């Protein structure tokens, strides 16, 4: 569990060539949505490949609190008996979403147009994150919200009695905000319209259609509008969750920077709204190939093969690519530290409101490992040391952030001296088998005393 247990310090040592097959767990974004839409359908939704990370388990627990029956049959195989659109019951206790911004924001949307009251909280990281980006549009439906100053959790949401459908332009590129509005729109009569200037991950739209909602996507201005017809009867589905590209990023990037490596990561979801990292790595000169490209459960999927790449160069990563790789900048910055020349990441200020301020967390971690970094509000620059030439020999903070913890451990696998991370507990939120999976590939990760 993140943020609840004692800190778990870990040290990553320089590794020999990594090799083998890395079966990463199910996609976190798709897993949250499968549980929530399953709870909003009438009847039994069956899910396989569900990510059993703490974030998703917290969403499963929340769906039970709203009256759905959520059952694990065997690892990864779950069913949800939903209560229908507008059928959520009032929870009798506070909903604790742990570390998960996606969980809390999507669930707030899903209950906002049902006349029930729910109070939400989370761990120390989640209680710092802005919720106004979701509660502002929800209030237009007629929902009342009261939280701590700055729109922080804990927060109570009083669902609208007579919700009014809305037309809303999302002010920051955010799939969480877009999805919260669409989920709220499900129980509003008439059409709810969301305008997004920059495309963000579209799992909610794909899955809503799969559940039988009527959804229209049309080009408009620089972006597109999504129009949802309210009050559909959602039909239960059988959902196969693809493996998470954001988790695959860790063994893939480890293979690129550890000399002699050759790693296959099969069955990775390659939805174009998620694949920006792999495009960027190829531009840097990474030896990364897609094998066996196919479509599974409505999502494009491929096997990724990553080989050690001694000639990677620093590049400019354009701002418009940020939404398609928003969770991957921490690990990209580690690859950039092992490339030659500067990597300039633009349009990245959303990273400052993730599980931690990820620009600051990675800039600090890389700096103590001997890497030159520069940061502006919206720009992060890493001055590459060249392959295998990051000095390391430092202890870094994970700041309650799973992706920071994993990125800095991967950094240690290719650094001259070991890299320690003060607390790797948060990794369990998204990638509970990270340690064993990396060790099977040949990584040297050691649980260390504080
Ligand atoms: C997510 C959207 C992204 C991402 C998060 C998961 C989702 O956040 O960072 O890890 O599942 O919708 P934003 O859409 O707020 O950028």
Coordinates of C-alpha atoms and ligand atoms in Angstrom, one line a residue:
X1 CA 0.0 0.0 0.0
X2 CA 1.2 3.4 -0.8
X3 CA 1.9 5.9 1.9
X4 CA 0.5 3.7 4.6
X5 CA 3.3 1.3 5.5
X6 CA 6.8 1.8 6.7
X7 CA 9.2 3.1 4.0
X8 CA 10.8 0.3 1.9
X9 CA 14.3 1.5 0.8
X10 CA 15.9 -0.2 -2.2
X11 CA 19.2 0.0 -4.0
X12 CA 19.8 -0.7 -7.7
X13 CA 23.2 -1.9 -8.7
X14 CA 24.9 -1.8 -12.2
X15 CA 23.5 -4.8 -14.1
X16 CA 24.9 -7.3 -16.6
X17 CA 22.9 -7.6 -19.8
X18 CA 19.1 -7.9 -19.2
X19 CA 17.4 -10.6 -21.2
X20 CA 14.2 -12.6 -21.4
X21 CA 10.4 -11.9 -21.6
X22 CA 8.8 -9.3 -19.4
X23 CA 5.0 -9.9 -18.9
X24 CA 3.9 -6.6 -17.5
X25 CA 0.5 -6.3 -15.7
X26 CA -2.8 -4.9 -17.1
X27 CA -3.3 -1.3 -18.1
X28 CA -4.2 0.9 -15.1
X29 CA -6.4 3.4 -17.0
X30 CA -8.4 0.6 -18.7
X31 CA -8.7 -1.3 -15.4
X32 CA -10.2 1.7 -13.5
X33 CA -12.7 2.3 -16.3
X34 CA -13.7 -1.4 -16.6
X35 CA -14.7 -1.5 -12.9
X36 CA -16.5 1.9 -13.0
X37 CA -18.4 1.2 -16.3
X38 CA -19.1 -2.3 -15.1
X39 CA -20.7 -0.9 -12.0
X40 CA -22.9 1.5 -14.1
X41 CA -24.2 -1.3 -16.4
X42 CA -27.1 -3.6 -15.5
X43 CA -25.9 -7.2 -15.1
X44 CA -22.5 -9.0 -15.0
X45 CA -19.4 -7.5 -16.7
X46 CA -16.4 -10.0 -16.8
X47 CA -12.9 -8.6 -16.8
X48 CA -9.7 -10.5 -17.4
X49 CA -6.2 -9.1 -17.1
X50 CA -7.3 -6.5 -14.5
X51 CA -4.3 -4.7 -12.9
X52 CA -4.3 -5.7 -9.2
X53 CA -2.3 -2.7 -8.1
X54 CA -3.4 -0.8 -5.1
X55 CA -4.9 2.1 -7.1
X56 CA -7.3 -0.3 -8.9
X57 CA -8.1 -2.2 -5.8
X58 CA -9.1 1.1 -4.2
X59 CA -11.5 1.7 -7.1
X60 CA -12.9 -1.8 -6.8
X61 CA -13.6 -1.2 -3.1
X62 CA -15.2 2.2 -3.9
X63 CA -17.5 0.5 -6.5
X64 CA -18.7 -1.9 -3.7
X65 CA -19.4 1.1 -1.5
X66 CA -21.7 2.5 -4.2
X67 CA -23.6 -0.8 -4.3
X68 CA -22.0 -2.9 -7.1
X69 CA -20.9 -6.4 -6.4
X70 CA -17.3 -6.7 -7.4
X71 CA -15.7 -10.2 -7.1
X72 CA -12.2 -11.6 -7.8
X73 CA -12.5 -15.1 -9.2
X74 CA -8.8 -15.8 -9.8
X75 CA -5.8 -13.5 -10.3
X76 CA -6.7 -10.9 -12.9
X77 CA -10.1 -12.4 -13.5
X78 CA -13.0 -10.3 -12.0
X79 CA -16.7 -9.8 -12.4
X80 CA -18.8 -6.7 -11.6
X81 CA -22.6 -6.9 -11.1
X82 CA -23.6 -3.3 -11.9
X83 CA -26.4 -1.2 -10.6
X84 CA -27.2 0.7 -13.8
X85 CA -26.8 4.4 -14.7
X86 CA -28.2 6.5 -11.9
X87 CA -28.3 3.4 -9.6
X88 CA -25.5 4.2 -7.3
X89 CA -26.4 3.9 -3.6
X90 CA -25.0 6.3 -1.0
X91 CA -21.8 5.0 0.6
X92 CA -22.0 4.8 4.4
X93 CA -18.4 5.8 4.9
X94 CA -15.6 7.9 3.4
X95 CA -14.3 6.7 0.1
X96 CA -10.5 6.4 0.3
X97 CA -8.9 6.4 -3.1
X98 CA -5.4 6.0 -1.7
X99 CA -2.8 7.4 -4.2
X100 CA -5.0 7.5 -7.3
X101 CA -5.9 10.7 -9.0
X102 CA -7.6 8.7 -11.8
X103 CA -9.7 6.7 -9.3
X104 CA -11.0 9.7 -7.4
X105 CA -11.6 12.0 -10.4
X106 CA -13.5 9.3 -12.4
X107 CA -15.5 8.2 -9.4
X108 CA -16.5 11.8 -8.5
X109 CA -17.8 12.1 -12.1
X110 CA -19.6 8.8 -12.0
X111 CA -21.6 9.7 -8.9
X112 CA -22.0 13.5 -9.5
X113 CA -25.4 13.3 -11.3
X114 CA -27.0 10.9 -8.8
X115 CA -28.8 12.4 -5.8
X116 CA -26.4 10.9 -3.2
X117 CA -23.7 12.4 -1.0
X118 CA -20.1 11.0 -0.8
X119 CA -16.9 12.1 0.9
X120 CA -13.6 11.4 -0.7
X121 CA -10.1 11.3 0.6
X122 CA -6.7 9.8 -0.2
X123 CA -3.1 9.5 0.9
X124 CA -0.8 12.5 1.5
X125 CA 0.1 12.8 -2.2
X126 CA -3.5 12.7 -3.4
X127 CA -4.6 15.2 -0.7
X128 CA -2.2 17.8 -2.3
X129 CA -3.5 17.4 -5.8
X130 CA -6.0 19.8 -7.4
X131 CA -9.6 18.6 -7.7
X132 CA -11.1 21.9 -8.9
X133 CA -10.3 20.9 -12.5
X134 CA -13.0 18.2 -12.0
X135 CA -15.4 19.9 -9.5
X136 CA -15.7 23.1 -11.7
X137 CA -17.3 21.3 -14.6
X138 CA -19.3 19.0 -12.3
X139 CA -20.9 22.0 -10.6
X140 CA -22.3 23.0 -14.0
X141 CA -24.4 19.8 -13.9
X142 CA -25.8 21.1 -10.6
X143 CA -23.5 19.1 -8.4
X144 CA -22.4 20.7 -5.1
X145 CA -18.9 20.2 -3.8
X146 CA -17.1 21.3 -0.7
X147 CA -13.5 20.5 -0.1
X148 CA -10.4 22.0 1.6
X149 CA -8.9 25.2 0.4
X150 CA -7.5 25.1 -3.2
X151 CA -10.0 22.4 -4.1
X152 CA -8.1 19.7 -2.2
X153 CA -9.3 16.4 -0.6
X154 CA -11.0 15.5 1.7
X155 CA -14.0 16.6 -0.3
X156 CA -17.7 16.0 -0.2
X157 CA -19.8 15.8 -3.4
X158 CA -23.6 16.2 -3.3
X159 CA -24.9 14.7 -6.5
X160 CA -27.3 16.8 -8.6
X161 CA -31.0 16.1 -8.0
X162 CA -32.0 17.3 -11.6
X163 CA -28.7 17.3 -13.5
X164 CA -28.4 19.6 -16.5
X165 CA -26.3 18.3 -19.5
X166 CA -23.3 20.6 -20.2
X167 CA -21.1 21.8 -23.0
X168 CA -17.5 22.2 -21.7
X169 CA -14.1 23.0 -23.1
X170 CA -11.4 21.2 -21.1
X171 CA -8.9 23.9 -20.1
X172 CA -5.9 21.6 -19.6
X173 CA -5.2 18.4 -21.6
X174 CA -6.6 15.8 -19.2
X175 CA -8.2 12.5 -19.8
X176 CA -9.2 12.4 -16.2
X177 CA -11.2 15.6 -16.5
X178 CA -12.7 14.6 -19.9
X179 CA -13.7 11.2 -18.5
X180 CA -15.2 12.6 -15.3
X181 CA -17.5 14.8 -17.4
X182 CA -18.5 12.0 -19.7
X183 CA -19.3 9.7 -16.7
X184 CA -21.4 12.5 -15.1
X185 CA -23.1 13.1 -18.5
X186 CA -24.3 9.5 -18.4
X187 CA -27.0 10.3 -15.9
X188 CA -28.0 13.8 -17.3
X189 CA -30.8 14.0 -19.8
X190 CA -29.9 15.2 -23.3
X191 CA -26.5 15.6 -24.7
X192 CA -23.3 16.4 -22.8
X193 CA -20.5 17.8 -25.1
X194 CA -16.8 18.0 -24.2
X195 CA -14.3 19.9 -26.4
X196 CA -10.7 18.9 -26.2
X197 CA -8.1 21.0 -28.1
X198 CA -5.4 18.3 -27.6
X199 CA -6.2 14.6 -27.9
X200 CA -5.7 12.8 -24.6
X201 CA -6.1 9.0 -24.0
X202 CA -9.5 7.8 -25.3
X203 CA -10.1 4.7 -23.3
X204 CA -13.3 6.1 -21.8
X205 CA -14.8 6.9 -25.2
X206 CA -13.8 3.5 -26.6
X207 CA -15.3 1.7 -23.6
X208 CA -18.5 3.7 -23.4
X209 CA -19.2 2.7 -27.0
X210 CA -18.4 -0.9 -26.1
X211 CA -21.0 -0.7 -23.3
X212 CA -23.6 0.6 -25.8
X213 CA -23.6 4.3 -25.1
X214 CA -24.1 6.6 -28.1
X215 CA -21.1 8.8 -28.6
X216 CA -20.1 11.0 -31.5
X217 CA -16.6 12.4 -32.0
X218 CA -16.2 15.3 -34.5
X219 CA -13.3 17.4 -35.6
X220 CA -13.7 21.0 -34.4
X221 CA -11.2 23.9 -34.4
X222 CA -7.8 22.6 -33.4
X223 CA -9.3 19.6 -31.6
X224 CA -12.5 17.7 -31.4
X225 CA -15.8 17.5 -29.6
X226 CA -17.2 14.4 -28.0
X227 CA -21.0 14.3 -27.8
X228 CA -22.7 11.8 -25.4
X229 CA -26.4 11.0 -25.4
X230 CA -27.4 10.9 -21.7
X231 CA -29.3 8.2 -19.8
X232 CA -28.4 5.1 -21.9
X233 CA -28.9 1.6 -20.5
X234 CA -25.3 0.3 -20.4
X235 CA -25.0 -3.4 -21.5
X236 CA -22.6 -5.5 -19.5
X237 CA -19.4 -6.5 -21.4
X238 CA -16.5 -9.0 -21.4
X239 CA -13.4 -6.9 -21.2
X240 CA -9.8 -8.1 -21.9
X241 CA -7.4 -5.5 -20.4
X242 CA -4.3 -4.9 -22.5
X243 CA -0.9 -4.8 -20.8
X244 CA 0.1 -1.3 -19.7
X245 CA 2.4 0.6 -22.0
X246 CA 3.3 2.9 -19.1
X247 CA 4.5 -0.1 -17.1
X248 CA 6.2 -1.7 -20.2
X249 CA 8.2 1.6 -20.4
X250 CA 10.4 0.5 -17.4
X251 CA 11.8 -2.9 -18.7
X252 CA 11.9 -1.4 -22.3
X253 CA 14.0 1.6 -21.2
X254 CA 16.2 -0.6 -18.9
X255 CA 17.0 -2.8 -21.9
X256 CA 18.0 0.3 -23.9
X257 CA 20.5 1.5 -21.4
X258 CA 22.0 -1.7 -19.9
X259 CA 24.8 -2.9 -22.1
X260 CA 24.1 -6.1 -24.1
X261 CA 20.4 -6.3 -23.2
X262 CA 17.7 -7.9 -25.4
X263 CA 14.2 -7.9 -23.8
X264 CA 10.8 -8.8 -25.3
X265 CA 7.7 -7.2 -23.7
X266 CA 4.6 -9.0 -25.2
X267 CA 1.0 -7.9 -25.7
X268 CA 1.4 -4.2 -25.0
X269 CA -1.5 -1.8 -25.6
X270 CA -0.4 0.7 -28.3
X271 CA -3.4 3.0 -28.4
X272 CA -1.9 6.0 -30.3
X273 CA -3.0 8.3 -27.5
X274 CA -0.5 6.4 -25.2
X275 CA 2.4 5.5 -27.6
X276 CA 4.4 8.8 -27.6
X277 CA 7.3 7.4 -25.6
X278 CA 8.1 4.7 -28.1
X279 CA 8.0 7.3 -31.0
X280 CA 10.4 9.5 -29.0
X281 CA 12.8 6.7 -28.1
X282 CA 13.0 5.7 -31.8
X283 CA 13.8 9.3 -32.7
X284 CA 16.6 9.2 -30.2
X285 CA 18.0 6.1 -32.0
X286 CA 16.7 3.3 -29.8
X287 CA 16.7 -0.2 -31.2
X288 CA 13.0 -0.8 -30.5
X289 CA 10.8 -2.9 -32.7
X290 CA 7.1 -3.8 -32.8
X291 CA 6.4 -7.5 -33.5
X292 CA 3.1 -9.3 -34.2
X293 CA 0.9 -6.1 -34.4
X294 CA -2.7 -6.9 -33.8
X295 CA -6.0 -5.7 -32.3
X296 CA -7.3 -7.2 -29.0
X297 CA -10.4 -6.1 -27.2
X298 CA -10.7 -3.0 -29.4
X299 CA -7.2 -1.8 -28.6
X300 CA -4.1 -2.0 -30.9
X301 CA -1.5 -4.3 -29.3
X302 CA 2.0 -5.5 -30.2
X303 CA 5.0 -7.3 -28.8
X304 CA 7.9 -4.8 -28.1
X305 CA 11.5 -5.9 -28.5
X306 CA 14.1 -3.5 -27.0
X307 CA 17.9 -4.0 -27.4
X308 CA 20.7 -2.1 -25.9
X309 CA 21.3 1.1 -27.8
X310 CA 24.7 2.7 -27.5
X311 CA 24.1 5.5 -30.0
X312 CA 21.1 7.3 -28.6
X313 CA 21.1 11.1 -29.0
X314 CA 19.4 13.8 -27.1
X315 CA 16.4 15.4 -29.0
X316 CA 13.7 18.0 -28.7
X317 CA 10.4 16.4 -27.6
X318 CA 7.6 18.6 -28.9
X319 CA 5.0 20.0 -26.6
X320 CA 2.1 18.5 -28.7
X321 CA 3.4 15.0 -27.9
X322 CA 3.0 15.5 -24.1
X323 CA -0.5 14.1 -23.7
X324 CA 0.5 10.8 -25.4
X325 CA 3.4 10.2 -23.0
X326 CA 2.5 12.2 -20.0
X327 CA 3.4 9.4 -17.5
X328 CA 6.6 8.5 -19.3
X329 CA 8.7 11.6 -18.8
X330 CA 10.4 10.4 -15.6
X331 CA 11.7 7.2 -17.3
X332 CA 12.5 9.2 -20.5
X333 CA 14.7 11.5 -18.5
X334 CA 16.7 8.5 -17.3
X335 CA 17.2 7.4 -21.0
X336 CA 18.1 11.0 -21.8
X337 CA 20.8 10.9 -19.0
X338 CA 22.3 7.9 -20.8
X339 CA 22.2 9.5 -24.3
X340 CA 24.6 11.9 -25.9
X341 CA 23.6 15.6 -25.9
X342 CA 20.7 17.5 -24.5
X343 CA 17.1 16.3 -24.4
X344 CA 14.7 19.1 -24.2
X345 CA 11.1 18.2 -23.1
X346 CA 8.6 21.0 -23.7
X347 CA 5.0 21.4 -22.7
X348 CA 5.5 19.4 -19.5
X349 CA 4.0 21.5 -16.7
X350 CA 1.1 19.0 -16.1
X351 CA 3.9 16.9 -14.6
X352 CA 4.0 19.2 -11.6
X353 CA 0.5 18.1 -10.5
X354 CA 0.9 14.3 -10.7
X355 CA 1.6 12.0 -7.7
X356 CA 4.5 14.3 -7.1
X357 CA 6.0 17.3 -8.9
X358 CA 7.6 15.0 -11.4
X359 CA 9.9 17.6 -13.0
X360 CA 11.3 18.6 -9.6
X361 CA 11.5 15.0 -8.3
X362 CA 13.4 13.7 -11.4
X363 CA 15.6 16.9 -11.6
X364 CA 16.6 16.4 -7.9
X365 CA 17.1 12.6 -8.3
X366 CA 19.2 12.9 -11.5
X367 CA 21.2 15.9 -10.1
X368 CA 22.3 13.9 -7.0
X369 CA 23.3 11.1 -9.4
X370 CA 25.6 13.6 -11.2
X371 CA 23.5 14.5 -14.2
X372 CA 23.1 18.1 -15.4
X373 CA 19.5 19.2 -15.5
X374 CA 17.6 22.5 -16.0
X375 CA 14.0 23.1 -15.3
X376 CA 11.5 25.9 -16.2
X377 CA 7.8 25.9 -15.4
X378 CA 6.9 24.1 -18.6
X379 CA 10.3 22.7 -19.8
X380 CA 12.7 20.0 -18.5
X381 CA 16.2 19.6 -19.9
X382 CA 18.5 16.7 -19.3
X383 CA 22.2 16.9 -20.4
X384 CA 23.1 13.4 -21.3
X385 CA 26.3 11.9 -19.8
X386 CA 26.5 9.2 -22.6
X387 CA 25.9 5.5 -22.4
X388 CA 26.5 3.9 -19.0
X389 CA 28.2 7.1 -17.7
X390 CA 25.8 8.4 -15.1
X391 CA 27.9 8.6 -11.9
X392 CA 25.1 7.4 -9.5
X393 CA 26.3 6.7 -5.9
X394 CA 23.4 8.6 -4.3
X395 CA 20.1 8.1 -2.4
X396 CA 17.0 9.7 -4.0
X397 CA 13.5 10.4 -2.8
X398 CA 10.5 8.8 -4.4
X399 CA 8.0 11.3 -2.9
X400 CA 5.1 8.9 -2.7
X401 CA 5.3 8.5 -6.5
X402 CA 5.5 5.0 -8.1
X403 CA 6.9 6.3 -11.4
X404 CA 9.7 8.3 -9.7
X405 CA 10.7 5.2 -7.6
X406 CA 10.8 2.9 -10.7
X407 CA 12.6 5.5 -12.9
X408 CA 15.4 6.0 -10.4
X409 CA 15.9 2.3 -9.8
X410 CA 16.2 1.8 -13.6
X411 CA 18.8 4.6 -13.6
X412 CA 20.8 2.6 -11.0
X413 CA 21.0 -0.4 -13.3
X414 CA 23.1 1.5 -15.8
X415 CA 25.0 3.9 -13.5
X416 CA 28.6 3.6 -12.4
X417 CA 27.8 3.4 -8.7
X418 CA 24.5 2.1 -7.1
X419 CA 21.4 4.3 -6.8
X420 CA 19.2 4.0 -3.7
X421 CA 15.6 5.1 -3.4
X422 CA 14.3 6.0 0.0
X423 CA 10.8 4.3 -0.4
X424 CA 9.7 2.0 -3.1
X425 CA 6.4 1.1 -1.4
X426 CA 4.4 3.3 -3.9
X427 CA 5.4 1.0 -6.8
X428 CA 2.6 -1.4 -5.6
X429 CA 0.0 1.2 -6.8
X430 CA 0.6 0.4 -10.5
X431 CA 3.3 -2.4 -10.9
X432 CA 3.1 -4.7 -7.9
X433 CA 5.5 -7.3 -9.6
X434 CA 8.1 -4.8 -10.7
X435 CA 10.8 -6.1 -8.4
X436 CA 10.5 -9.8 -9.3
X437 CA 10.0 -9.1 -13.0
X438 CA 13.1 -6.9 -13.2
X439 CA 15.1 -9.5 -11.2
X440 CA 14.0 -12.2 -13.6
X441 CA 15.5 -10.2 -16.5
X442 CA 18.8 -10.0 -14.5
X443 CA 18.4 -6.7 -12.6
X444 CA 20.2 -6.3 -9.3
X445 CA 17.7 -4.8 -6.8
X446 CA 18.5 -5.0 -3.1
X447 CA 16.1 -4.2 -0.3
X448 CA 18.3 -2.1 2.0
X449 CA 18.0 -1.0 5.6
X450 CA 17.4 2.8 6.1
Ligands
LIG1 C1 -5.0 9.0 -16.7 C2 -4.8 10.2 -17.3 C3 -3.5 11.0 -17.1 C4 -2.4 10.1 -16.5 C5 -2.9 9.2 -15.4 C6 -4.0 8.3 -15.9 C7 -6.3 8.3 -17.0 O1 -3.8 12.1 -16.3 O2 -1.4 11.0 -16.0 O3 -1.8 8.4 -14.9 O4 -6.4 7.1 -16.7 O5 -7.2 9.0 -17.4 P1 -4.4 13.4 -16.9 O6 -5.4 13.0 -17.9 O7 -5.0 14.2 -15.8 O8 -3.2 14.1 -17.5

